[in-house]
CSV table of C-alpha atoms in Angstrom, one decimal:
chain,number,residue,atom,x,y,z
A,1,MET,CA,138.2,109.8,134.8
A,2,SER,CA,136.8,109.0,138.0
A,3,TYR,CA,133.1,108.0,139.0
A,4,LEU,CA,133.3,112.7,140.6
A,5,THR,CA,134.1,113.4,137.3
A,6,LEU,CA,131.6,111.2,135.3
A,7,ALA,CA,128.9,112.5,137.5
A,8,LEU,CA,129.9,116.3,136.3
A,9,ALA,CA,128.9,115.7,133.3
A,10,LEU,CA,124.7,114.9,134.2
A,11,ILE,CA,125.0,118.6,133.8
A,12,PHE,CA,124.2,118.1,129.8
A,13,VAL,CA,121.5,115.7,131.3
A,14,LEU,CA,119.9,118.0,133.3
A,15,ILE,CA,121.1,121.1,130.2
A,16,PRO,CA,118.2,119.5,127.8
A,17,ILE,CA,115.2,118.8,130.6
A,18,LEU,CA,115.3,122.4,131.5
A,19,LEU,CA,114.5,123.5,128.5
A,20,SER,CA,112.3,120.8,127.6
A,21,LYS,CA,111.1,122.2,131.0
A,22,THR,CA,111.0,126.0,129.2
A,23,LEU,CA,109.7,125.4,125.9
A,24,ASN,CA,106.8,122.4,127.0
A,25,LEU,CA,108.5,119.8,125.1
A,26,GLY,CA,107.4,116.7,127.6
A,27,LEU,CA,111.6,115.0,127.2
A,28,GLU,CA,112.0,115.0,130.3
A,29,LYS,CA,111.1,110.6,131.5
A,30,ASP,CA,112.1,109.6,127.7
A,31,THR,CA,115.1,111.4,128.9
A,32,ILE,CA,115.9,110.8,132.1
A,33,VAL,CA,114.7,107.2,130.9
A,34,ALA,CA,117.4,106.9,128.5
A,35,VAL,CA,119.6,108.3,130.7
A,36,ILE,CA,119.5,106.0,133.1
A,37,ARG,CA,119.4,103.5,130.9
A,38,SER,CA,122.6,104.0,129.0
A,39,THR,CA,124.4,104.2,132.2
A,40,ILE,CA,123.1,101.4,133.3
A,41,GLN,CA,124.0,99.3,130.0
A,42,LEU,CA,127.5,100.5,129.9
A,43,LEU,CA,128.5,100.0,132.5
A,44,ALA,CA,127.0,96.9,132.8
A,45,VAL,CA,129.3,96.7,128.7
A,46,GLY,CA,132.2,96.9,130.5
A,47,TYR,CA,132.4,94.8,133.5
A,48,VAL,CA,131.1,92.2,131.6
A,49,LEU,CA,133.8,92.6,128.8
A,50,GLN,CA,136.7,93.7,131.8
A,51,PHE,CA,135.3,89.7,132.7
A,52,VAL,CA,135.5,88.2,128.8
A,53,PHE,CA,139.0,90.1,128.6
A,54,ASP,CA,140.6,88.7,131.8
A,55,SER,CA,139.2,84.8,131.1
A,56,GLU,CA,140.5,85.5,127.1
A,57,SER,CA,138.1,82.0,126.2
A,58,MET,CA,136.6,81.7,123.1
A,59,ILE,CA,133.2,80.5,124.0
A,60,PHE,CA,132.2,84.3,126.2
A,61,ILE,CA,133.9,85.5,122.3
A,62,ILE,CA,131.6,83.9,120.3
A,63,LEU,CA,128.5,84.4,124.7
A,64,MET,CA,129.1,87.7,123.6
A,65,ILE,CA,128.3,87.9,119.6
A,66,MET,CA,125.1,85.8,119.6
A,67,LEU,CA,124.1,87.6,122.5
A,68,MET,CA,124.7,91.3,119.5
A,69,ILE,CA,122.6,89.2,117.1
A,70,PHE,CA,119.9,88.1,119.4
A,71,ALA,CA,119.4,92.3,120.7
A,72,ALA,CA,120.7,93.3,117.4
A,73,THR,CA,117.3,91.0,115.6
A,74,HIS,CA,115.1,91.1,118.3
A,75,ASN,CA,115.7,95.1,117.7
A,76,ALA,CA,114.8,95.7,114.1
A,77,ARG,CA,112.3,92.4,113.4
A,78,LYS,CA,110.0,95.3,114.9
A,79,LYS,CA,110.6,97.2,111.1
A,80,GLY,CA,109.3,94.4,109.2
A,81,VAL,CA,106.9,92.0,111.1
A,82,THR,CA,105.2,92.4,107.7
A,83,ILE,CA,107.0,89.2,105.8
A,84,LYS,CA,107.1,86.2,106.1
A,85,GLY,CA,110.4,84.5,108.4
A,86,ILE,CA,111.9,88.1,109.1
A,87,THR,CA,113.0,87.5,112.5
A,88,TRP,CA,115.8,83.9,110.7
A,89,LYS,CA,117.0,86.8,107.5
A,90,LEU,CA,117.7,89.0,109.6
A,91,VAL,CA,120.2,86.4,112.7
A,92,SER,CA,120.8,84.5,108.4
A,93,THR,CA,122.2,88.4,108.1
A,94,TYR,CA,124.6,89.8,111.0
A,95,VAL,CA,125.9,86.2,111.3
A,96,PHE,CA,126.5,86.2,107.8
A,97,ILE,CA,128.2,89.5,108.2
A,98,GLU,CA,129.9,88.8,111.5
A,99,VAL,CA,132.3,85.9,109.8
A,100,LEU,CA,133.0,87.6,106.5
A,101,THR,CA,134.2,90.0,108.6
A,102,GLN,CA,136.1,88.5,111.1
A,103,SER,CA,137.2,86.1,108.5
A,104,ILE,CA,138.5,88.3,106.7
A,105,LEU,CA,140.1,91.0,110.9
A,106,LEU,CA,141.7,88.0,111.2
A,107,GLY,CA,143.1,85.5,108.3
A,108,PHE,CA,145.3,88.4,107.4
A,109,HIS,CA,146.6,89.3,110.5
A,110,ILE,CA,144.3,92.2,110.3
A,111,ILE,CA,143.2,92.5,113.9
A,112,PRO,CA,145.2,90.1,116.7
A,113,PRO,CA,143.0,87.4,117.4
A,114,THR,CA,141.7,88.6,120.9
A,115,ALA,CA,138.6,89.6,122.9
A,116,GLN,CA,140.0,93.3,123.3
A,117,TYR,CA,140.3,93.3,119.0
A,118,ILE,CA,136.8,91.0,118.2
A,119,ILE,CA,134.1,92.1,120.4
A,120,PRO,CA,133.7,95.5,120.3
A,121,ILE,CA,134.8,95.8,116.6
A,122,SER,CA,131.9,93.1,116.4
A,123,GLY,CA,129.7,94.9,118.3
A,124,MET,CA,130.2,97.7,115.6
A,125,MET,CA,129.2,95.6,112.5
A,126,ILE,CA,126.3,93.8,114.2
A,127,GLY,CA,125.2,98.0,115.0
A,128,ASN,CA,125.8,98.7,112.1
A,129,SER,CA,124.6,96.1,110.1
A,130,MET,CA,121.2,96.7,112.0
A,131,VAL,CA,120.8,100.2,111.6
A,132,LEU,CA,120.9,99.1,107.4
A,133,SER,CA,118.6,96.7,107.9
A,134,ILE,CA,116.2,98.3,110.0
A,135,LEU,CA,116.1,101.4,107.3
A,136,PHE,CA,116.2,99.2,104.7
A,137,LEU,CA,113.0,97.6,106.1
A,138,ASN,CA,111.5,100.9,106.9
A,139,ARG,CA,111.8,101.3,103.4
A,140,PHE,CA,111.0,97.9,101.9
A,141,THR,CA,108.0,97.7,103.3
A,142,ALA,CA,107.2,101.4,102.5
A,143,GLU,CA,108.1,101.1,98.7
A,144,ILE,CA,106.1,97.5,98.4
A,145,ASP,CA,102.3,99.2,99.8
A,146,THR,CA,103.4,102.5,97.6
A,147,HIS,CA,103.9,101.0,94.6
A,148,GLN,CA,102.0,97.4,94.6
A,149,ASP,CA,100.1,98.1,91.5
A,150,LYS,CA,103.2,98.6,90.0
A,151,ALA,CA,104.2,95.3,90.8
A,152,GLU,CA,100.7,93.9,90.0
A,153,LEU,CA,101.4,95.5,86.6
A,154,ILE,CA,104.4,93.8,85.4
A,155,LEU,CA,102.8,90.2,87.1
A,156,SER,CA,100.1,90.3,85.6
A,157,LEU,CA,102.2,91.2,82.0
A,158,GLY,CA,103.5,87.4,82.5
A,159,GLY,CA,106.5,88.8,84.7
A,160,THR,CA,108.5,86.8,88.4
A,161,PRO,CA,107.9,88.1,91.6
A,162,LYS,CA,112.0,89.1,91.0
A,163,GLN,CA,111.0,91.3,88.6
A,164,ALA,CA,108.1,92.3,89.8
A,165,ILE,CA,110.1,93.3,92.7
A,166,HIS,CA,113.1,95.0,91.1
A,167,LYS,CA,112.6,98.3,91.4
A,168,GLN,CA,111.7,98.3,94.6
A,169,LEU,CA,113.8,96.4,96.1
A,170,ILE,CA,116.7,98.5,94.6
A,171,THR,CA,115.9,101.5,95.8
A,172,SER,CA,115.8,100.0,98.9
A,173,ILE,CA,118.9,99.0,98.9
A,174,GLN,CA,120.1,102.2,97.5
A,175,ALA,CA,118.7,104.5,99.7
A,176,SER,CA,119.5,102.5,103.0
A,177,THR,CA,123.1,102.9,101.7
A,178,ILE,CA,123.4,106.5,100.9
A,179,PRO,CA,123.4,108.4,104.2
A,180,THR,CA,126.9,105.6,105.5
A,181,ILE,CA,128.4,106.8,101.8
A,182,GLU,CA,127.5,110.1,102.1
A,183,SER,CA,128.3,110.4,105.6
A,184,GLN,CA,132.5,108.8,104.6
A,185,LYS,CA,132.8,110.9,101.8
A,186,THR,CA,132.8,114.6,104.7
A,187,ILE,CA,133.7,112.1,107.6
A,188,GLY,CA,137.2,113.7,108.6
A,189,LEU,CA,136.0,117.6,108.0
A,190,VAL,CA,132.5,117.4,109.6
A,191,GLN,CA,133.2,114.7,112.3
A,192,LEU,CA,135.6,113.4,113.9
A,193,PRO,CA,134.5,109.7,114.2
A,194,GLY,CA,133.7,109.1,116.9
A,195,MET,CA,136.7,105.3,117.9
A,196,MET,CA,139.2,107.5,117.0
A,197,SER,CA,138.2,110.1,119.1
A,198,GLY,CA,137.9,108.2,121.8
A,199,GLN,CA,140.9,106.8,121.5
A,200,ILE,CA,143.0,110.0,120.9
A,201,ILE,CA,141.2,111.2,124.0
A,202,ALA,CA,142.2,108.3,125.8
A,203,GLY,CA,145.9,109.1,124.5
A,204,ALA,CA,146.6,106.6,121.7
A,205,ASP,CA,148.9,108.1,118.8
A,206,PRO,CA,146.3,110.2,116.7
A,207,ILE,CA,148.1,108.3,112.7
A,208,GLN,CA,147.4,105.0,114.9
A,209,ALA,CA,143.6,106.0,115.5
A,210,VAL,CA,143.6,106.8,112.1
A,211,GLN,CA,144.5,103.8,110.4
A,212,PHE,CA,142.1,102.2,113.0
A,213,GLN,CA,139.6,104.1,111.8
A,214,LEU,CA,139.6,103.6,108.3
A,215,LEU,CA,139.8,99.9,109.0
A,216,ILE,CA,136.8,100.8,110.4
A,217,LEU,CA,135.0,102.5,108.5
A,218,PHE,CA,135.9,100.0,105.1
A,219,LEU,CA,134.5,97.3,107.4
A,220,VAL,CA,130.7,99.8,108.5
A,221,LEU,CA,130.6,100.2,103.6
A,222,THR,CA,130.8,96.3,103.4
A,223,SER,CA,128.4,95.8,106.1
A,224,ALA,CA,126.3,98.7,104.9
A,225,VAL,CA,126.2,97.4,101.5
A,226,VAL,CA,125.6,93.3,102.2
A,227,THR,CA,122.8,93.7,104.7
A,228,SER,CA,121.1,96.0,102.2
A,229,ALA,CA,121.5,93.5,99.1
A,230,MET,CA,121.2,90.0,101.5
A,231,LEU,CA,118.3,91.2,103.4
A,232,GLY,CA,116.3,92.4,99.8
A,233,PHE,CA,117.0,89.4,98.4
A,234,LEU,CA,116.0,86.6,101.3
A,235,SER,CA,112.8,89.1,102.1
A,236,TYR,CA,111.4,89.3,98.6
A,237,PRO,CA,110.6,85.5,98.1
A,238,SER,CA,108.1,85.6,101.0
A,239,LEU,CA,106.0,88.3,99.9
A,240,PHE,CA,104.9,86.1,97.1
A,241,ASN,CA,103.2,82.5,96.8
A,242,ASN,CA,104.1,79.2,94.9
A,243,ARG,CA,101.4,81.2,92.3
A,244,MET,CA,103.5,84.0,92.1
A,245,GLN,CA,100.9,86.1,93.6
A,246,LEU,CA,102.0,89.1,95.8
A,247,LEU,CA,100.6,88.4,98.8
A,248,LYS,CA,98.0,90.6,100.4
A,249,ASN,CA,97.2,92.5,97.9
A,250,ASP,CA,93.4,92.4,98.3
A,251,LYS,CA,92.5,95.7,96.9
A,252,ASN,CA,89.6,95.9,94.2
A,253,THR,CA,86.3,94.4,94.5
B,1,MET,CA,76.4,80.1,79.2
B,2,THR,CA,77.1,75.5,80.3
B,3,ALA,CA,80.5,74.1,80.1
B,4,SER,CA,81.6,72.7,76.4
B,5,ASN,CA,84.4,72.7,74.3
B,6,ASN,CA,83.8,76.4,73.2
B,7,THR,CA,84.6,76.8,77.0
B,8,VAL,CA,87.9,79.4,77.5
B,9,ILE,CA,86.8,80.4,81.2
B,10,GLN,CA,85.1,77.9,83.0
B,11,LEU,CA,84.0,79.1,87.0
B,12,ASN,CA,82.6,76.3,89.4
B,13,HIS,CA,81.4,77.7,92.6
B,14,VAL,CA,84.6,80.4,92.6
B,15,ASN,CA,84.3,82.4,95.8
B,16,TYR,CA,86.9,84.9,97.3
B,17,PHE,CA,87.2,86.5,100.1
B,18,ASP,CA,88.8,89.6,101.6
B,19,GLY,CA,89.7,89.3,105.1
B,20,ASP,CA,85.8,88.6,106.4
B,21,VAL,CA,84.9,90.4,103.7
B,22,HIS,CA,82.7,87.9,100.7
B,23,ILE,CA,83.9,89.4,97.3
B,24,LEU,CA,82.3,87.3,95.2
B,25,LYS,CA,79.9,84.5,96.7
B,26,ASP,CA,79.4,81.2,93.9
B,27,ILE,CA,80.6,82.5,91.4
B,28,THR,CA,79.6,79.8,88.6
B,29,GLY,CA,79.5,80.5,84.5
B,30,SER,CA,81.7,80.6,81.4
B,31,PHE,CA,83.2,82.3,78.8
B,32,PRO,CA,83.0,81.2,75.3
B,33,GLU,CA,85.3,81.0,73.0
B,34,GLY,CA,86.8,83.8,70.2
B,35,LYS,CA,83.4,86.0,72.0
B,36,ILE,CA,83.5,89.2,73.6
B,37,THR,CA,80.8,89.1,77.0
B,38,THR,CA,80.6,92.6,78.2
B,39,LEU,CA,80.0,92.1,82.5
B,40,VAL,CA,78.6,95.3,83.4
B,41,GLY,CA,76.7,96.2,87.3
B,42,PRO,CA,77.3,98.5,89.8
B,43,SER,CA,80.4,99.7,91.6
B,44,GLY,CA,81.3,96.8,94.5
B,45,ALA,CA,80.2,93.7,92.3
B,46,GLY,CA,83.1,92.3,92.5
B,47,LYS,CA,84.0,92.7,88.7
B,48,THR,CA,87.6,93.2,89.2
B,49,THR,CA,87.5,90.6,91.6
B,50,LEU,CA,87.3,88.6,88.9
B,51,PHE,CA,89.4,89.4,86.7
B,52,ARG,CA,92.0,89.9,89.1
B,53,LEU,CA,91.4,85.5,89.2
B,54,CYS,CA,91.3,84.8,86.4
B,55,ASN,CA,94.5,86.8,85.4
B,56,GLY,CA,96.1,84.5,88.2
B,57,LEU,CA,96.7,87.4,89.9
B,58,ILE,CA,94.2,86.2,93.2
B,59,SER,CA,93.8,82.3,94.1
B,60,PRO,CA,89.6,81.1,94.7
B,61,LYS,CA,88.8,80.6,98.3
B,62,SER,CA,87.4,77.4,97.5
B,63,GLY,CA,85.5,76.7,94.4
B,64,GLU,CA,87.4,75.8,90.7
B,65,ILE,CA,88.6,77.8,88.1
B,66,TYR,CA,89.8,76.1,84.1
B,67,ILE,CA,91.2,76.9,81.7
B,68,LYS,CA,90.9,75.6,78.4
B,69,ASN,CA,89.5,72.5,80.6
B,70,LYS,CA,92.1,72.5,82.3
B,71,PRO,CA,92.6,74.1,86.0
B,72,ILE,CA,94.2,76.8,86.4
B,73,THR,CA,96.8,75.8,88.1
B,74,ASP,CA,97.6,73.6,86.3
B,75,TYR,CA,99.5,76.4,84.0
B,76,GLU,CA,102.5,78.4,84.5
B,77,PRO,CA,101.9,81.4,86.3
B,78,THR,CA,103.9,83.6,84.1
B,79,THR,CA,102.1,81.5,80.9
B,80,LEU,CA,99.1,81.3,81.6
B,81,ARG,CA,99.0,85.9,82.3
B,82,ARG,CA,100.5,85.8,79.0
B,83,ASN,CA,97.7,84.8,77.9
B,84,ILE,CA,95.4,85.8,79.6
B,85,GLY,CA,95.7,89.5,79.3
B,86,LEU,CA,94.5,92.0,81.9
B,87,ALA,CA,93.9,95.3,81.1
B,88,LEU,CA,92.9,97.8,84.1
B,89,GLN,CA,90.6,101.3,84.1
B,90,SER,CA,93.8,102.3,87.2
B,91,ALA,CA,95.9,102.3,83.9
B,92,THR,CA,99.0,101.9,85.4
B,93,MET,CA,102.4,102.7,84.5
B,94,ILE,CA,105.3,102.1,84.6
B,95,SER,CA,108.0,105.5,85.0
B,96,GLY,CA,109.1,106.3,81.4
B,97,THR,CA,108.3,106.7,78.4
B,98,VAL,CA,105.8,105.2,76.7
B,99,PHE,CA,107.8,103.3,74.1
B,100,SER,CA,109.9,102.3,78.3
B,101,ASN,CA,106.5,100.8,78.3
B,102,LEU,CA,104.9,99.1,75.2
B,103,ALA,CA,108.4,97.0,75.5
B,104,LEU,CA,108.0,96.1,79.2
B,105,PRO,CA,106.1,93.0,78.0
B,106,LEU,CA,108.3,91.4,75.9
B,107,SER,CA,111.1,92.8,78.2
B,108,LEU,CA,109.7,90.7,81.1
B,109,GLN,CA,111.2,88.0,78.8
B,110,GLY,CA,114.6,88.4,77.8
B,111,LYS,CA,112.6,90.3,74.4
B,112,GLN,CA,113.0,93.6,72.5
B,113,LEU,CA,109.8,95.3,71.2
B,114,LYS,CA,110.8,97.1,67.7
B,115,GLU,CA,110.0,100.9,66.4
B,116,GLU,CA,108.5,100.5,64.4
B,117,LYS,CA,106.1,97.9,66.0
B,118,ALA,CA,106.2,100.0,68.9
B,119,LYS,CA,104.1,103.3,66.0
B,120,GLU,CA,101.8,100.2,64.5
B,121,LEU,CA,100.6,99.7,67.8
B,122,LEU,CA,99.7,103.3,69.2
B,123,ARG,CA,97.6,103.3,65.1
B,124,ASP,CA,95.9,100.3,67.1
B,125,VAL,CA,94.5,102.4,69.7
B,126,ARG,CA,94.2,106.0,67.4
B,127,LEU,CA,97.9,108.5,69.2
B,128,ASP,CA,99.4,109.9,67.0
B,129,GLU,CA,102.8,108.2,66.2
B,130,GLU,CA,104.4,111.6,68.3
B,131,PHE,CA,103.0,110.1,71.1
B,132,LEU,CA,106.4,107.0,71.9
B,133,TYR,CA,108.6,109.5,73.5
B,134,ARG,CA,107.1,110.9,75.5
B,135,ASN,CA,107.1,110.8,79.8
B,136,VAL,CA,104.0,108.3,80.3
B,137,LYS,CA,103.9,111.5,83.1
B,138,ASP,CA,102.6,113.9,80.4
B,139,LEU,CA,100.1,111.9,79.1
B,140,SER,CA,96.1,112.2,79.9
B,141,GLY,CA,94.2,109.2,81.7
B,142,GLY,CA,92.2,108.9,78.3
B,143,GLN,CA,96.0,108.3,76.4
B,144,ARG,CA,96.6,106.4,79.6
B,145,GLN,CA,94.4,104.0,78.9
B,146,LYS,CA,95.1,103.9,75.3
B,147,VAL,CA,98.7,103.2,76.3
B,148,SER,CA,97.3,100.3,78.5
B,149,VAL,CA,95.3,99.1,75.6
B,150,ALA,CA,98.5,98.4,73.6
B,151,ARG,CA,101.0,97.3,76.3
B,152,THR,CA,98.3,94.6,76.7
B,153,LEU,CA,98.0,93.6,72.7
B,154,VAL,CA,101.6,92.6,73.1
B,155,ASN,CA,102.1,89.6,74.1
B,156,ARG,CA,99.3,88.5,72.1
B,157,PRO,CA,97.2,87.1,74.7
B,158,LYS,CA,94.4,84.1,73.5
B,159,VAL,CA,91.7,86.3,75.9
B,160,LEU,CA,91.6,90.0,76.8
B,161,LEU,CA,90.3,91.3,79.6
B,162,LEU,CA,88.9,94.7,79.6
B,163,ASP,CA,88.4,95.7,82.8
B,164,GLU,CA,86.9,100.3,81.8
B,165,ILE,CA,88.0,100.8,79.7
B,166,THR,CA,86.7,103.8,77.6
B,167,SER,CA,86.4,105.3,81.0
B,168,SER,CA,88.2,108.0,80.8
B,169,LEU,CA,87.9,108.5,77.1
B,170,ASP,CA,85.4,110.7,74.9
B,171,ARG,CA,82.8,109.7,72.1
B,172,VAL,CA,84.8,109.4,69.1
B,173,SER,CA,87.8,107.2,71.4
B,174,GLN,CA,85.1,105.1,72.3
B,175,GLN,CA,84.0,104.1,69.5
B,176,ASP,CA,87.7,103.8,67.7
B,177,ILE,CA,88.7,101.5,70.7
B,178,GLU,CA,85.1,99.7,70.7
B,179,GLU,CA,86.1,99.2,67.0
B,180,LEU,CA,89.9,97.9,67.4
B,181,ILE,CA,87.9,95.1,70.4
B,182,VAL,CA,85.9,93.5,67.7
B,183,LYS,CA,88.1,94.6,65.1
B,184,ILE,CA,91.0,91.9,66.6
B,185,ASN,CA,87.3,89.3,68.6
B,186,GLN,CA,87.3,88.8,64.9
B,187,LYS,CA,90.8,88.6,63.3
B,188,TYR,CA,92.7,86.6,65.3
B,189,ARG,CA,89.8,85.1,68.0
B,190,THR,CA,90.4,86.7,70.5
B,191,THR,CA,88.3,85.9,73.8
B,192,ILE,CA,87.5,89.5,75.3
B,193,ILE,CA,85.5,89.7,78.5
B,194,TRP,CA,84.6,93.3,78.6
B,195,ILE,CA,84.0,95.1,82.5
B,196,THR,CA,81.8,98.3,81.4
B,197,HIS,CA,79.4,100.3,83.0
B,198,ASN,CA,78.1,102.1,79.4
B,199,LEU,CA,75.1,99.7,78.7
B,200,GLN,CA,75.1,101.4,74.8
B,201,GLN,CA,78.3,99.8,74.2
B,202,ALA,CA,78.4,96.9,76.3
B,203,LEU,CA,74.4,96.4,74.1
B,204,SER,CA,76.4,97.0,70.6
B,205,VAL,CA,80.4,95.3,71.2
B,206,GLY,CA,78.7,92.4,73.1
B,207,ASP,CA,77.5,88.6,72.3
B,208,TYR,CA,77.0,87.6,75.7
B,209,THR,CA,77.0,89.4,79.0
B,210,TRP,CA,76.8,88.6,82.3
B,211,VAL,CA,75.3,91.3,85.4
B,212,MET,CA,76.4,90.9,88.4
B,213,MET,CA,75.9,92.7,91.9
B,214,ASN,CA,77.0,92.1,95.3
B,215,GLY,CA,79.2,89.9,94.5
B,216,GLU,CA,76.4,87.9,92.4
B,217,VAL,CA,76.0,86.8,88.5
B,218,VAL,CA,72.2,87.6,88.5
B,219,GLU,CA,71.9,87.1,84.6
B,220,THR,CA,73.9,85.7,81.9
B,221,GLY,CA,72.6,84.8,78.8
B,222,GLU,CA,72.5,86.7,74.9
B,223,THR,CA,73.7,90.8,75.7
B,224,SER,CA,70.3,91.2,74.7
B,225,LEU,CA,68.9,90.1,78.1
B,226,LEU,CA,69.6,93.8,78.9
B,227,ASP,CA,66.8,94.9,76.2
B,228,ASN,CA,64.4,93.3,78.9
B,229,PRO,CA,66.2,91.6,81.9
B,230,GLN,CA,64.0,89.2,83.5
B,231,ASP,CA,65.4,89.5,87.1
B,232,GLU,CA,63.6,92.6,89.2
B,233,ARG,CA,67.6,94.5,90.9
B,234,VAL,CA,68.9,94.0,86.6
B,235,LYS,CA,65.2,95.9,86.2
B,236,GLN,CA,66.6,98.2,88.1
B,237,PHE,CA,70.1,98.3,87.9
B,238,VAL,CA,69.2,99.2,83.6
B,239,GLU,CA,66.6,101.9,84.4
B,240,GLY,CA,69.1,103.9,86.9
B,241,VAL,CA,72.3,103.2,84.0
B,242,ASN,CA,68.7,104.9,81.5
B,243,VAL,CA,70.4,102.6,78.0
């Protein structure tokens, strides 16, 4: 695709801007900012990837992955600021997901150990893990606020912090992973995944594209459940002090 | 009331803040073992916060709390809370049936509550056995309060902290619960500390009384003090409530 052809694709940016202006939706500024940012970011990433692929250096691959983990952590931590040490809990989760998935993929020779495979798959894993952690933290903090009285009831009857928070923890893990599991049930019927579509458009054999897409789907499934569960079990102890008291619970007089 | 071997809970200069708000101000006093002490006072006096401190749900910002002459921090929190039972006015329930709520204190210890024992608890709080498998969503406020009291009794606590547990009950049910609590106190020598807005109730069941206002203990003594308070603010409060 030439840059001229790509420029023609801007028609698809004009449509929402015109609609927003006509219907007074007030989305023009955000749309323009989003388009400019995504264009610059993707082009920059394209050049960086080209450099890393050409260099074939493991150091650059690791640096790219670290950058992804840093960006994902920076974005997700805003949703869990009430949880003490959330930054390191997120970093630990993303590193674990990355190590787990790449160990299996490289260990069993499912993919070759080259930047061309490691970086895009890492991006998808860490990106998916970031979305899952945001969903989980959103739900978990809301559950704690809403059901603080139930957690305190269990503590007051002699329950442990884990028992006090168990219901909220399980509900949050379930709620954050359901979209991933449900979307996989209809994949291929309702929507064709982006990576598979991209490969087919680029001229790849559809069956090979499907095989790679299945690999990604299974990885996404693992990263979804592991992210929520790991983040949950790392986070809940921070909600209590060493006297097994729920922190920030002083609401009755 | 001064600290002695008969004291079950002793508070020394206890202060508690919620953010910048001074909820409990230099509270000093004790609760005698095996007796019924009522806590009276207007809303917002800090009574429920005092209960939460005694149950170990929160800690004072300064001052000390002693349980049986040992600092509260010397007790393992779960053991402390099983021995100092707390029943709150809100009567929070876990979702499920009355039975699952009654079974909760034991299930937290990996034990099971026998159905016969659960029925006995319901009879104690004057609830019909047919309520056992009813969903708690279908209970009235008063019925929830009864289940909450029954649930607190499952741990056989040595001290019972009761926070306005009869506020949603009709007069007959109130008397039933009062009789039950007095019976528990006499039979097991369980120490009862009871927050109530009903001064008649305080006079009929209590051995001792604390009057709390604006985070302070204004007057303490035998419950008869409510008939003849010394402090002017307590006089006004008692007259306002109209004993």
